Amino acid sequence: MPTTSAHARAPKQGRSRQSFERIIEATIDLLRERAYDQITLAEICQRSGVSTGSLYGRVDGKDELLRVVQVRFLERLGERFTEEAERIAAQAKGLEQVVPAVVAGLGNLLKENASVLRSFMLRGPSDEAIRNAGRKSAEDNHAKFINLVRACKGEIRHPQPDRAIDSSMLLIYATQARFLGLDSVGAWGSRATGMSCSMTSAT
């Protein structure tokens, strides 16, 4: 995962760093309210209390700012996925408890963050940096929950339990994401459908 410094110029002093942190936080807050293409840099500066000149001292424009914001947001989202996976691992025992907990945990995290993620996903097709960072984050977070189910694979009767787990989890992810309007996971849904078809033909 890239760092924020990969997309922004380094601050020359602590005050500049604090100002840019306020810009990042203000942008995230606004993304929870509406899509990025409906937000202006002037509005971000007004919300953060930072001048437009200070913003342009760190990034060249709106697209670069979104890349910085995505890095920070995905770092936090990854931490939330880790916390939720650890909670499920500690509280849920066996496949019967783990699967519903994983489905609920995944759904809640996607729902809580859908408005912000949607802006990244809508921008992804035309921005390689955003697309790659988003894909890497989704795969890493998804793996945390897959591993919880995989720990129970001894209870699965399917002759290929790992493939069954991967197929089922991808379908769950794609279904929940599409319901929330996170359509950029369509490729994952296609992959899951293909896996399901191969699993069906194998049984």
mmCIF file with all atom_site columns, C-alpha atoms in Angstrom, residues 45-115:
data_model
loop_
_atom_site.group_PDB
_atom_site.id
_atom_site.type_symbol
_atom_site.label_atom_id
_atom_site.label_alt_id
_atom_site.label_comp_id
_atom_site.label_asym_id
_atom_site.label_entity_id
_atom_site.label_seq_id
_atom_site.pdbx_PDB_ins_code
_atom_site.Cartn_x
_atom_site.Cartn_y
_atom_site.Cartn_z
_atom_site.occupancy
_atom_site.B_iso_or_equiv
_atom_site.pdbx_formal_charge
_atom_site.auth_seq_id
_atom_site.auth_comp_id
_atom_site.auth_asym_id
_atom_site.auth_atom_id
_atom_site.pdbx_PDB_model_num
ATOM 1  C CA . CYS A 1 45  ? -10.600 24.321  2.306  1.00 0.00 ? 45  CYS A CA 1
ATOM 2  C CA . GLN A 1 46  ? -13.560 26.010  3.968  1.00 0.00 ? 46  GLN A CA 1
ATOM 3  C CA . ARG A 1 47  ? -14.413 22.869  5.940  1.00 0.00 ? 47  ARG A CA 1
ATOM 4  C CA . SER A 1 48  ? -10.792 22.361  7.026  1.00 0.00 ? 48  SER A CA 1
ATOM 5  C CA . GLY A 1 49  ? -10.013 26.005  7.725  1.00 0.00 ? 49  GLY A CA 1
ATOM 6  C CA . VAL A 1 50  ? -6.974  25.833  5.421  1.00 0.00 ? 50  VAL A CA 1
ATOM 7  C CA . SER A 1 51  ? -6.257  28.237  2.574  1.00 0.00 ? 51  SER A CA 1
ATOM 8  C CA . THR A 1 52  ? -6.388  27.140  -1.050 1.00 0.00 ? 52  THR A CA 1
ATOM 9  C CA . GLY A 1 53  ? -2.761  28.183  -1.402 1.00 0.00 ? 53  GLY A CA 1
ATOM 10 C CA . SER A 1 54  ? -1.722  25.830  1.394  1.00 0.00 ? 54  SER A CA 1
ATOM 11 C CA . LEU A 1 55  ? -3.588  22.965  -0.271 1.00 0.00 ? 55  LEU A CA 1
ATOM 12 C CA . TYR A 1 56  ? -1.858  23.568  -3.603 1.00 0.00 ? 56  TYR A CA 1
ATOM 13 C CA . GLY A 1 57  ? 1.422   23.641  -1.745 1.00 0.00 ? 57  GLY A CA 1
ATOM 14 C CA . ARG A 1 58  ? 0.942   19.941  -1.031 1.00 0.00 ? 58  ARG A CA 1
ATOM 15 C CA . VAL A 1 59  ? -0.947  18.600  -4.068 1.00 0.00 ? 59  VAL A CA 1
ATOM 16 C CA . ASP A 1 60  ? -1.397  19.717  -7.664 1.00 0.00 ? 60  ASP A CA 1
ATOM 17 C CA . GLY A 1 61  ? -5.155  19.347  -7.724 1.00 0.00 ? 61  GLY A CA 1
ATOM 18 C CA . LYS A 1 62  ? -8.268  17.447  -6.853 1.00 0.00 ? 62  LYS A CA 1
ATOM 19 C CA . ASP A 1 63  ? -7.260  14.117  -8.393 1.00 0.00 ? 63  ASP A CA 1
ATOM 20 C CA . GLU A 1 64  ? -3.991  14.013  -6.478 1.00 0.00 ? 64  GLU A CA 1
ATOM 21 C CA . LEU A 1 65  ? -5.795  14.907  -3.253 1.00 0.00 ? 65  LEU A CA 1
ATOM 22 C CA . LEU A 1 66  ? -8.190  12.006  -3.743 1.00 0.00 ? 66  LEU A CA 1
ATOM 23 C CA . ARG A 1 67  ? -5.237  9.613   -4.036 1.00 0.00 ? 67  ARG A CA 1
ATOM 24 C CA . VAL A 1 68  ? -3.826  10.905  -0.753 1.00 0.00 ? 68  VAL A CA 1
ATOM 25 C CA . VAL A 1 69  ? -7.193  10.629  0.961  1.00 0.00 ? 69  VAL A CA 1
ATOM 26 C CA . GLN A 1 70  ? -7.651  7.094   -0.338 1.00 0.00 ? 70  GLN A CA 1
ATOM 27 C CA . VAL A 1 71  ? -4.332  5.971   1.168  1.00 0.00 ? 71  VAL A CA 1
ATOM 28 C CA . ARG A 1 72  ? -5.272  7.321   4.594  1.00 0.00 ? 72  ARG A CA 1
ATOM 29 C CA . PHE A 1 73  ? -8.816  5.983   4.449  1.00 0.00 ? 73  PHE A CA 1
ATOM 30 C CA . LEU A 1 74  ? -7.779  2.480   3.350  1.00 0.00 ? 74  LEU A CA 1
ATOM 31 C CA . GLU A 1 75  ? -5.180  2.308   6.120  1.00 0.00 ? 75  GLU A CA 1
ATOM 32 C CA . ARG A 1 76  ? -7.928  2.875   8.674  1.00 0.00 ? 76  ARG A CA 1
ATOM 33 C CA . LEU A 1 77  ? -10.305 0.513   6.928  1.00 0.00 ? 77  LEU A CA 1
ATOM 34 C CA . GLY A 1 78  ? -7.660  -2.202  7.018  1.00 0.00 ? 78  GLY A CA 1
ATOM 35 C CA . GLU A 1 79  ? -7.315  -1.699  10.761 1.00 0.00 ? 79  GLU A CA 1
ATOM 36 C CA . ARG A 1 80  ? -11.082 -2.016  11.183 1.00 0.00 ? 80  ARG A CA 1
ATOM 37 C CA . PHE A 1 81  ? -11.111 -5.273  9.203  1.00 0.00 ? 81  PHE A CA 1
ATOM 38 C CA . THR A 1 82  ? -8.290  -6.609  11.369 1.00 0.00 ? 82  THR A CA 1
ATOM 39 C CA . GLU A 1 83  ? -10.128 -5.657  14.569 1.00 0.00 ? 83  GLU A CA 1
ATOM 40 C CA . GLU A 1 84  ? -13.348 -7.271  13.363 1.00 0.00 ? 84  GLU A CA 1
ATOM 41 C CA . ALA A 1 85  ? -11.555 -10.447 12.273 1.00 0.00 ? 85  ALA A CA 1
ATOM 42 C CA . GLU A 1 86  ? -9.876  -10.693 15.668 1.00 0.00 ? 86  GLU A CA 1
ATOM 43 C CA . ARG A 1 87  ? -13.192 -10.175 17.436 1.00 0.00 ? 87  ARG A CA 1
ATOM 44 C CA . ILE A 1 88  ? -14.861 -12.921 15.402 1.00 0.00 ? 88  ILE A CA 1
ATOM 45 C CA . ALA A 1 89  ? -11.940 -15.281 15.982 1.00 0.00 ? 89  ALA A CA 1
ATOM 46 C CA . ALA A 1 90  ? -12.241 -14.755 19.734 1.00 0.00 ? 90  ALA A CA 1
ATOM 47 C CA . GLN A 1 91  ? -16.030 -15.051 19.994 1.00 0.00 ? 91  GLN A CA 1
ATOM 48 C CA . ALA A 1 92  ? -17.242 -17.382 17.217 1.00 0.00 ? 92  ALA A CA 1
ATOM 49 C CA . LYS A 1 93  ? -16.580 -21.101 17.455 1.00 0.00 ? 93  LYS A CA 1
ATOM 50 C CA . GLY A 1 94  ? -17.084 -23.519 14.583 1.00 0.00 ? 94  GLY A CA 1
ATOM 51 C CA . LEU A 1 95  ? -18.456 -23.048 11.092 1.00 0.00 ? 95  LEU A CA 1
ATOM 52 C CA . GLU A 1 96  ? -22.020 -22.550 12.322 1.00 0.00 ? 96  GLU A CA 1
ATOM 53 C CA . GLN A 1 97  ? -21.012 -19.418 14.248 1.00 0.00 ? 97  GLN A CA 1
ATOM 54 C CA . VAL A 1 98  ? -18.131 -18.171 12.127 1.00 0.00 ? 98  VAL A CA 1
ATOM 55 C CA . VAL A 1 99  ? -19.981 -17.916 8.799  1.00 0.00 ? 99  VAL A CA 1
ATOM 56 C CA . PRO A 1 100 ? -22.870 -15.699 10.046 1.00 0.00 ? 100 PRO A CA 1
ATOM 57 C CA . ALA A 1 101 ? -20.404 -13.561 11.988 1.00 0.00 ? 101 ALA A CA 1
ATOM 58 C CA . VAL A 1 102 ? -18.217 -13.098 8.916  1.00 0.00 ? 102 VAL A CA 1
ATOM 59 C CA . VAL A 1 103 ? -21.183 -12.238 6.674  1.00 0.00 ? 103 VAL A CA 1
ATOM 60 C CA . ALA A 1 104 ? -22.509 -9.718  9.217  1.00 0.00 ? 104 ALA A CA 1
ATOM 61 C CA . GLY A 1 105 ? -19.091 -8.228  9.907  1.00 0.00 ? 105 GLY A CA 1
ATOM 62 C CA . LEU A 1 106 ? -18.300 -7.787  6.232  1.00 0.00 ? 106 LEU A CA 1
ATOM 63 C CA . GLY A 1 107 ? -21.705 -6.282  5.524  1.00 0.00 ? 107 GLY A CA 1
ATOM 64 C CA . ASN A 1 108 ? -21.459 -3.815  8.397  1.00 0.00 ? 108 ASN A CA 1
ATOM 65 C CA . LEU A 1 109 ? -17.983 -2.632  7.419  1.00 0.00 ? 109 LEU A CA 1
ATOM 66 C CA . LEU A 1 110 ? -18.968 -2.152  3.783  1.00 0.00 ? 110 LEU A CA 1
ATOM 67 C CA . LYS A 1 111 ? -22.170 -0.344  4.759  1.00 0.00 ? 111 LYS A CA 1
ATOM 68 C CA . GLU A 1 112 ? -20.372 1.982   7.198  1.00 0.00 ? 112 GLU A CA 1
ATOM 69 C CA . ASN A 1 113 ? -17.830 2.981   4.569  1.00 0.00 ? 113 ASN A CA 1
ATOM 70 C CA . ALA A 1 114 ? -19.784 2.643   1.317  1.00 0.00 ? 114 ALA A CA 1
ATOM 71 C CA . SER A 1 115 ? -20.197 6.357   0.654  1.00 0.00 ? 115 SER A CA 1
#
